Short mmCIF file of N, CA, C and O in Angstrom, two decimals:
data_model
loop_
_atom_site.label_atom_id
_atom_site.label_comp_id
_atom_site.label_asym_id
_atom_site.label_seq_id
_atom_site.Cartn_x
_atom_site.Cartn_y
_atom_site.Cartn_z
N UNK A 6 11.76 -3.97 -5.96
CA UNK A 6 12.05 -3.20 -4.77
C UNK A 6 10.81 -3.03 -3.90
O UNK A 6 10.70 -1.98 -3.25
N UNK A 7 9.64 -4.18 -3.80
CA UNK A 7 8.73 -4.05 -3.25
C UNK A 7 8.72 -3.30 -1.51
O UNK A 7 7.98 -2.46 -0.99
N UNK A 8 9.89 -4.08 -1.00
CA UNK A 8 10.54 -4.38 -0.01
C UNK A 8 10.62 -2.27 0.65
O UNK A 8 9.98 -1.60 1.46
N UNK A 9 11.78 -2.01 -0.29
CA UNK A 9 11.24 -0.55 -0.13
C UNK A 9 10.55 0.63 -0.26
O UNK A 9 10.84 1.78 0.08
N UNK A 10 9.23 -0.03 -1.00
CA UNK A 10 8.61 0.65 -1.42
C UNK A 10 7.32 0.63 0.16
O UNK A 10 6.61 1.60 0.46
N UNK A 11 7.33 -0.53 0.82
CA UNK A 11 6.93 -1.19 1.92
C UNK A 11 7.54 -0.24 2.78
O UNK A 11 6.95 0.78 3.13
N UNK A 12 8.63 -0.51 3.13
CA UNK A 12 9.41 0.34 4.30
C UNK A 12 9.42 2.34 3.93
O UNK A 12 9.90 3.08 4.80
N UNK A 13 9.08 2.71 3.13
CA UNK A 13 8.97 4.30 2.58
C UNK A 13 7.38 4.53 3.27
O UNK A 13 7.24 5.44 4.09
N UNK A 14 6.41 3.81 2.95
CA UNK A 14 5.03 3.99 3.29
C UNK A 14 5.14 3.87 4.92
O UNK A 14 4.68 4.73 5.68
N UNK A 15 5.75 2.81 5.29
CA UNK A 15 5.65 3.02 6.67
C UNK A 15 6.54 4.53 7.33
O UNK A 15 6.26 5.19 8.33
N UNK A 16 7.30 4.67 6.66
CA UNK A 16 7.98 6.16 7.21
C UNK A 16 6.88 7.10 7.14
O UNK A 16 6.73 7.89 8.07
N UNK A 17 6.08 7.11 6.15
CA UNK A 17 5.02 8.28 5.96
C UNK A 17 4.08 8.14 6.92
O UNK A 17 3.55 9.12 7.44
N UNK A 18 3.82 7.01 7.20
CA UNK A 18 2.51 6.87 8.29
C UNK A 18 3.30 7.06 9.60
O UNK A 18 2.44 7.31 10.45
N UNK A 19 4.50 7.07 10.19
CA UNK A 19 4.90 7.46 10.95
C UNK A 19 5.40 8.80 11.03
O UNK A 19 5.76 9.22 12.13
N UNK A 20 5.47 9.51 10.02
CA UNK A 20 5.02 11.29 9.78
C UNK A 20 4.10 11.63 10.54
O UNK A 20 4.14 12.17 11.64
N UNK A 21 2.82 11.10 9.59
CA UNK A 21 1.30 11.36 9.67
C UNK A 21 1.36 11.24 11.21
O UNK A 21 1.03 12.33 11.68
N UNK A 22 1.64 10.39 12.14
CA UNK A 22 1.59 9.91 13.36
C UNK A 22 2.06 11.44 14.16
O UNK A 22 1.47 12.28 14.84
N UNK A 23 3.21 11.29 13.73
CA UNK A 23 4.03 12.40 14.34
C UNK A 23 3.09 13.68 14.42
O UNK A 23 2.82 14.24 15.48
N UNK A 24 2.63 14.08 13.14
CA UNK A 24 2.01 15.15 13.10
C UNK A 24 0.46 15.26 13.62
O UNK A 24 -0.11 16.33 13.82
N UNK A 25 0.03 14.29 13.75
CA UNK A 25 -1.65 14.04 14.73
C UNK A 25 -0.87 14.31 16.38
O UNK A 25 -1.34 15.04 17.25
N UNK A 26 0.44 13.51 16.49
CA UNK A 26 0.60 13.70 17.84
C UNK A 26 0.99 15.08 18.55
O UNK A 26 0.88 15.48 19.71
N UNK A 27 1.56 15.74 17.17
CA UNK A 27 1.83 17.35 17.43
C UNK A 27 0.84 17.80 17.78
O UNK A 27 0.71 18.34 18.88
N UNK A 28 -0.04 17.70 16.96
CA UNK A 28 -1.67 18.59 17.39
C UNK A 28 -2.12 18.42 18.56
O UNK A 28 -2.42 19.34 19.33
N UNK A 29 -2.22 17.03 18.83
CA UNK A 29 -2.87 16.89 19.94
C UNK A 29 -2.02 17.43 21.31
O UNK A 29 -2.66 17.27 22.35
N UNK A 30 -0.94 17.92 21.43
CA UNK A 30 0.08 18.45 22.18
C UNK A 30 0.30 19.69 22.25
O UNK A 30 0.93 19.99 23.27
N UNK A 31 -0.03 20.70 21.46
CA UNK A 31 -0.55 21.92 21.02
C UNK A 31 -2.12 21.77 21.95
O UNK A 31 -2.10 22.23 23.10
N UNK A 32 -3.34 21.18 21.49
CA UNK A 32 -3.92 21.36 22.45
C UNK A 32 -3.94 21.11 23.67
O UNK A 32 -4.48 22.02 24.31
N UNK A 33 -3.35 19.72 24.66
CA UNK A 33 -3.16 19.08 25.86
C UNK A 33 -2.15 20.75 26.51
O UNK A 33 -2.19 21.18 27.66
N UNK A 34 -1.49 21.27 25.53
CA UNK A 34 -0.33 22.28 26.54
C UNK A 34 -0.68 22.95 27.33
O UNK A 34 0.20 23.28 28.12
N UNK A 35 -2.21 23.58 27.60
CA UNK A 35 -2.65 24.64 28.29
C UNK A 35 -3.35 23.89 29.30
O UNK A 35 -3.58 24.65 30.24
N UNK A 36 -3.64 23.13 29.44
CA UNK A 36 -3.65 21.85 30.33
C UNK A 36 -2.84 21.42 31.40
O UNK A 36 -2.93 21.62 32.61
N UNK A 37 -2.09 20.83 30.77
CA UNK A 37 -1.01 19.88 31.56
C UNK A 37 0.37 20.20 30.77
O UNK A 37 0.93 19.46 29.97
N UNK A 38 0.64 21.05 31.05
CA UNK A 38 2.27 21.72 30.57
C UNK A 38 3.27 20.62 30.83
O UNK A 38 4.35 20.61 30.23
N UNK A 39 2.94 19.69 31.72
CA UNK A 39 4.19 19.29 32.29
C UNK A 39 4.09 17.47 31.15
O UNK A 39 4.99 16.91 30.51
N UNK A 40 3.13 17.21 31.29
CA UNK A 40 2.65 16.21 30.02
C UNK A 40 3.24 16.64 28.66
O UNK A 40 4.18 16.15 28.04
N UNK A 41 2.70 17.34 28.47
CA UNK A 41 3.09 17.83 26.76
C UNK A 41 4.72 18.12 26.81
O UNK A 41 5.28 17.76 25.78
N UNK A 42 5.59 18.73 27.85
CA UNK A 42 6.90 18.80 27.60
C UNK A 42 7.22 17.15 27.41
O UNK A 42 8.00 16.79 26.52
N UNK A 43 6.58 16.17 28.30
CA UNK A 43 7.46 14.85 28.01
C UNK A 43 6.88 14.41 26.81
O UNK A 43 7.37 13.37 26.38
N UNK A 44 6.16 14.81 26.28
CA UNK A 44 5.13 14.26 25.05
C UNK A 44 6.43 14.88 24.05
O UNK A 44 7.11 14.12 23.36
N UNK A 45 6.63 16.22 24.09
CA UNK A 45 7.68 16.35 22.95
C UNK A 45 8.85 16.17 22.96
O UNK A 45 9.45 16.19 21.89
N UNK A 46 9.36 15.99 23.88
CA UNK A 46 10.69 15.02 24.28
C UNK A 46 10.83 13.93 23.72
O UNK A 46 11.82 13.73 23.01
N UNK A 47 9.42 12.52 24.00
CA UNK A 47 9.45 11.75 22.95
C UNK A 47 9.46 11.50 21.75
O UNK A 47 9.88 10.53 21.11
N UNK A 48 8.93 12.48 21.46
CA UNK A 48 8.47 12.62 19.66
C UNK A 48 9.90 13.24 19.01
O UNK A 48 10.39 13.02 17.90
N UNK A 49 10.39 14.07 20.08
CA UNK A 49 11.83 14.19 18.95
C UNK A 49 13.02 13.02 19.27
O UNK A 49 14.03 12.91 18.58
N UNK A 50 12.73 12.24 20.32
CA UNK A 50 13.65 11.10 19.80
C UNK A 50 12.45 9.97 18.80
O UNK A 50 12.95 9.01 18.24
N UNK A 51 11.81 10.07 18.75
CA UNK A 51 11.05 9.67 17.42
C UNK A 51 11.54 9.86 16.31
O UNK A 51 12.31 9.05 15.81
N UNK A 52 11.22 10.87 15.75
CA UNK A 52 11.93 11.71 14.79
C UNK A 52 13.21 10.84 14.47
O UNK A 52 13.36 9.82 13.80
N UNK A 53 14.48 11.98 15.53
CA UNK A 53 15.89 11.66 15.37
C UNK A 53 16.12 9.78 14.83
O UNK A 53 16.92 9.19 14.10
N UNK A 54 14.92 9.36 15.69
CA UNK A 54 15.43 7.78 15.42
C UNK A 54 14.64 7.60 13.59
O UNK A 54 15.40 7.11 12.76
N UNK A 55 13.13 8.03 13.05
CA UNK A 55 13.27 7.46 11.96
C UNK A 55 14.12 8.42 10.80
O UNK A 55 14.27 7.94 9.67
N UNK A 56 14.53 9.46 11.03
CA UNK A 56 15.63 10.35 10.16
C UNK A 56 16.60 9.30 9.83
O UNK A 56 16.75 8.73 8.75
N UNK A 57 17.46 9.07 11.33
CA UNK A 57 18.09 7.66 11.45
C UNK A 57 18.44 6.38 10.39
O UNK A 57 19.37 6.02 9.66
N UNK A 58 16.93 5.88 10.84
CA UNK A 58 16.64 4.81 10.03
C UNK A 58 16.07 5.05 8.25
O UNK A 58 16.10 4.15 7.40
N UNK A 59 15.50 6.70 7.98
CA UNK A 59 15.84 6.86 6.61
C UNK A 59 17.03 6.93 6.12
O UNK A 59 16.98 6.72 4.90
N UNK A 60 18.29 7.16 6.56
CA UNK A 60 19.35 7.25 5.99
C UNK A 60 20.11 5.59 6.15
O UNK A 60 21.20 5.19 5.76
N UNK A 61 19.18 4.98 6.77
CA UNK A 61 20.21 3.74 6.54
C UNK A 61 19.21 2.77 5.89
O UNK A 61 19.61 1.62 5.75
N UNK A 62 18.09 3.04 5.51
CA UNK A 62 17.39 2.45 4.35
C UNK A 62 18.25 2.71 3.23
O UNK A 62 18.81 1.87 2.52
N UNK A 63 18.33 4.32 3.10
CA UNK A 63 18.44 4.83 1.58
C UNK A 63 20.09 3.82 1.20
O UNK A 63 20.40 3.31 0.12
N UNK A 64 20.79 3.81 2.39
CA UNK A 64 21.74 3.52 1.90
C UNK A 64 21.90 1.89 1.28
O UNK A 64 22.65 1.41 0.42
N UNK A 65 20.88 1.33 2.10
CA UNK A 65 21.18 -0.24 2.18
C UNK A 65 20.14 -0.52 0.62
O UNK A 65 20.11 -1.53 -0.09
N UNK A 66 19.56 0.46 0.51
CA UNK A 66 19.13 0.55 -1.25
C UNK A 66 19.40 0.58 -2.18
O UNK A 66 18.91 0.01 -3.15
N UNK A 67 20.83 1.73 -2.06
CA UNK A 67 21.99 2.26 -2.61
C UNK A 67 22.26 0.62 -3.28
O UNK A 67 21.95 0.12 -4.36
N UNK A 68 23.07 0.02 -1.89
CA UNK A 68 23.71 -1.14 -2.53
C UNK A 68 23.27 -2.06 -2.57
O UNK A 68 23.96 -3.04 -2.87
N UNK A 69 22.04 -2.17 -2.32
CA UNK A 69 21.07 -3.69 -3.29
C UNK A 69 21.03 -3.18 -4.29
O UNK A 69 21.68 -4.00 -4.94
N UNK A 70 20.74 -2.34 -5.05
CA UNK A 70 20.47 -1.57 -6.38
C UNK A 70 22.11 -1.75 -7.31
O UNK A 70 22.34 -2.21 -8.43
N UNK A 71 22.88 -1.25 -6.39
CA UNK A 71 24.18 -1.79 -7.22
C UNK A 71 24.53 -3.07 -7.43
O UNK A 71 24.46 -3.60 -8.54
N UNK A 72 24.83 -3.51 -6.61
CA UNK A 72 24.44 -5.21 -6.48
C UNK A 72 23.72 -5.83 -7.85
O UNK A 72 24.25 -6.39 -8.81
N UNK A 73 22.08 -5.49 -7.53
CA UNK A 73 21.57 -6.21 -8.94
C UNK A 73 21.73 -5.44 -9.94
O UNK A 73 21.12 -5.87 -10.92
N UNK A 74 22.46 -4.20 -10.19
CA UNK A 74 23.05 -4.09 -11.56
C UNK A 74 24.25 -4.48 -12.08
O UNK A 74 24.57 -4.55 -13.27
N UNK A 75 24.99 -4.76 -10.97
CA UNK A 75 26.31 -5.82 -11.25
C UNK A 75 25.98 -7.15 -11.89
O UNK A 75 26.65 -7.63 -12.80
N UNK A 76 24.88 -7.72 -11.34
CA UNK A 76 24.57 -9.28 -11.44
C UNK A 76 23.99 -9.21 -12.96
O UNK A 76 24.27 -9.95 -13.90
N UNK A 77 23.21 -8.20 -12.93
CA UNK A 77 22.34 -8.47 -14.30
C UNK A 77 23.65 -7.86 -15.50
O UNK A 77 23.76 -8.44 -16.58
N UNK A 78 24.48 -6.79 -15.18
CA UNK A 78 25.24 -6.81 -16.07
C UNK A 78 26.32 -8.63 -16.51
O UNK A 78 26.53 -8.97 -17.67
N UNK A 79 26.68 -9.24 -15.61
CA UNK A 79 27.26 -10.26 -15.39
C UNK A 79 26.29 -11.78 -16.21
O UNK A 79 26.62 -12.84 -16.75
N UNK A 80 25.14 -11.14 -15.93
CA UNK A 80 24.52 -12.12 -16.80
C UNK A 80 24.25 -11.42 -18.24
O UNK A 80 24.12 -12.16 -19.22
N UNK A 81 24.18 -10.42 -18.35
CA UNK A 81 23.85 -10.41 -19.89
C UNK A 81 25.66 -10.59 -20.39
O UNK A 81 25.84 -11.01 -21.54
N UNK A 82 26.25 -10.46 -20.00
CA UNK A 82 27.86 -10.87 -20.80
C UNK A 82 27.47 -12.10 -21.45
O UNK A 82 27.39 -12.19 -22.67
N UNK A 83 27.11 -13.50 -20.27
CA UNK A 83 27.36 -14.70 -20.68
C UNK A 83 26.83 -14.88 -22.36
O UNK A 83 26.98 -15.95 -22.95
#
């Protein structure tokens, strides 16, 4: 399952991302108010989109995982 173990790390570094970009938006706010509202506008369709795409990893994991326990059950019969 290298494959998702690959695609999980990249979700985290796109956390980490998320959360450097929070900070820096927290400070820019007293600034440029009008910046930082579109700054967090983006970041929550960020978000919404990799939430998204965690639930359709987990799933498409789900059934590779079933999958090769079907197969390997199918081969140990023979």
């Amino acid at each position: 399952m290298g494959l998702f173990t690959f695609i999980k790390n990249l979700f985290s570094k796109v956390e980490g991302i998320e959360n450097q970009v929070e900070s820096f938006v927290a400070e820019v706010e007293t600034k440029a108010p009008e910046v930082a509202a579109e700054v967090k506008t983006e970041v929550a369709k960020v978000k919404k989109a990799t939430k998204k795409a965690k639930e359709v990893v987990a799933q498409v994991e789900t059934k590779v995982k079933k999958t090769t326990a079907k197969k390997a059950t199918k081969t140990t019969k023979k």
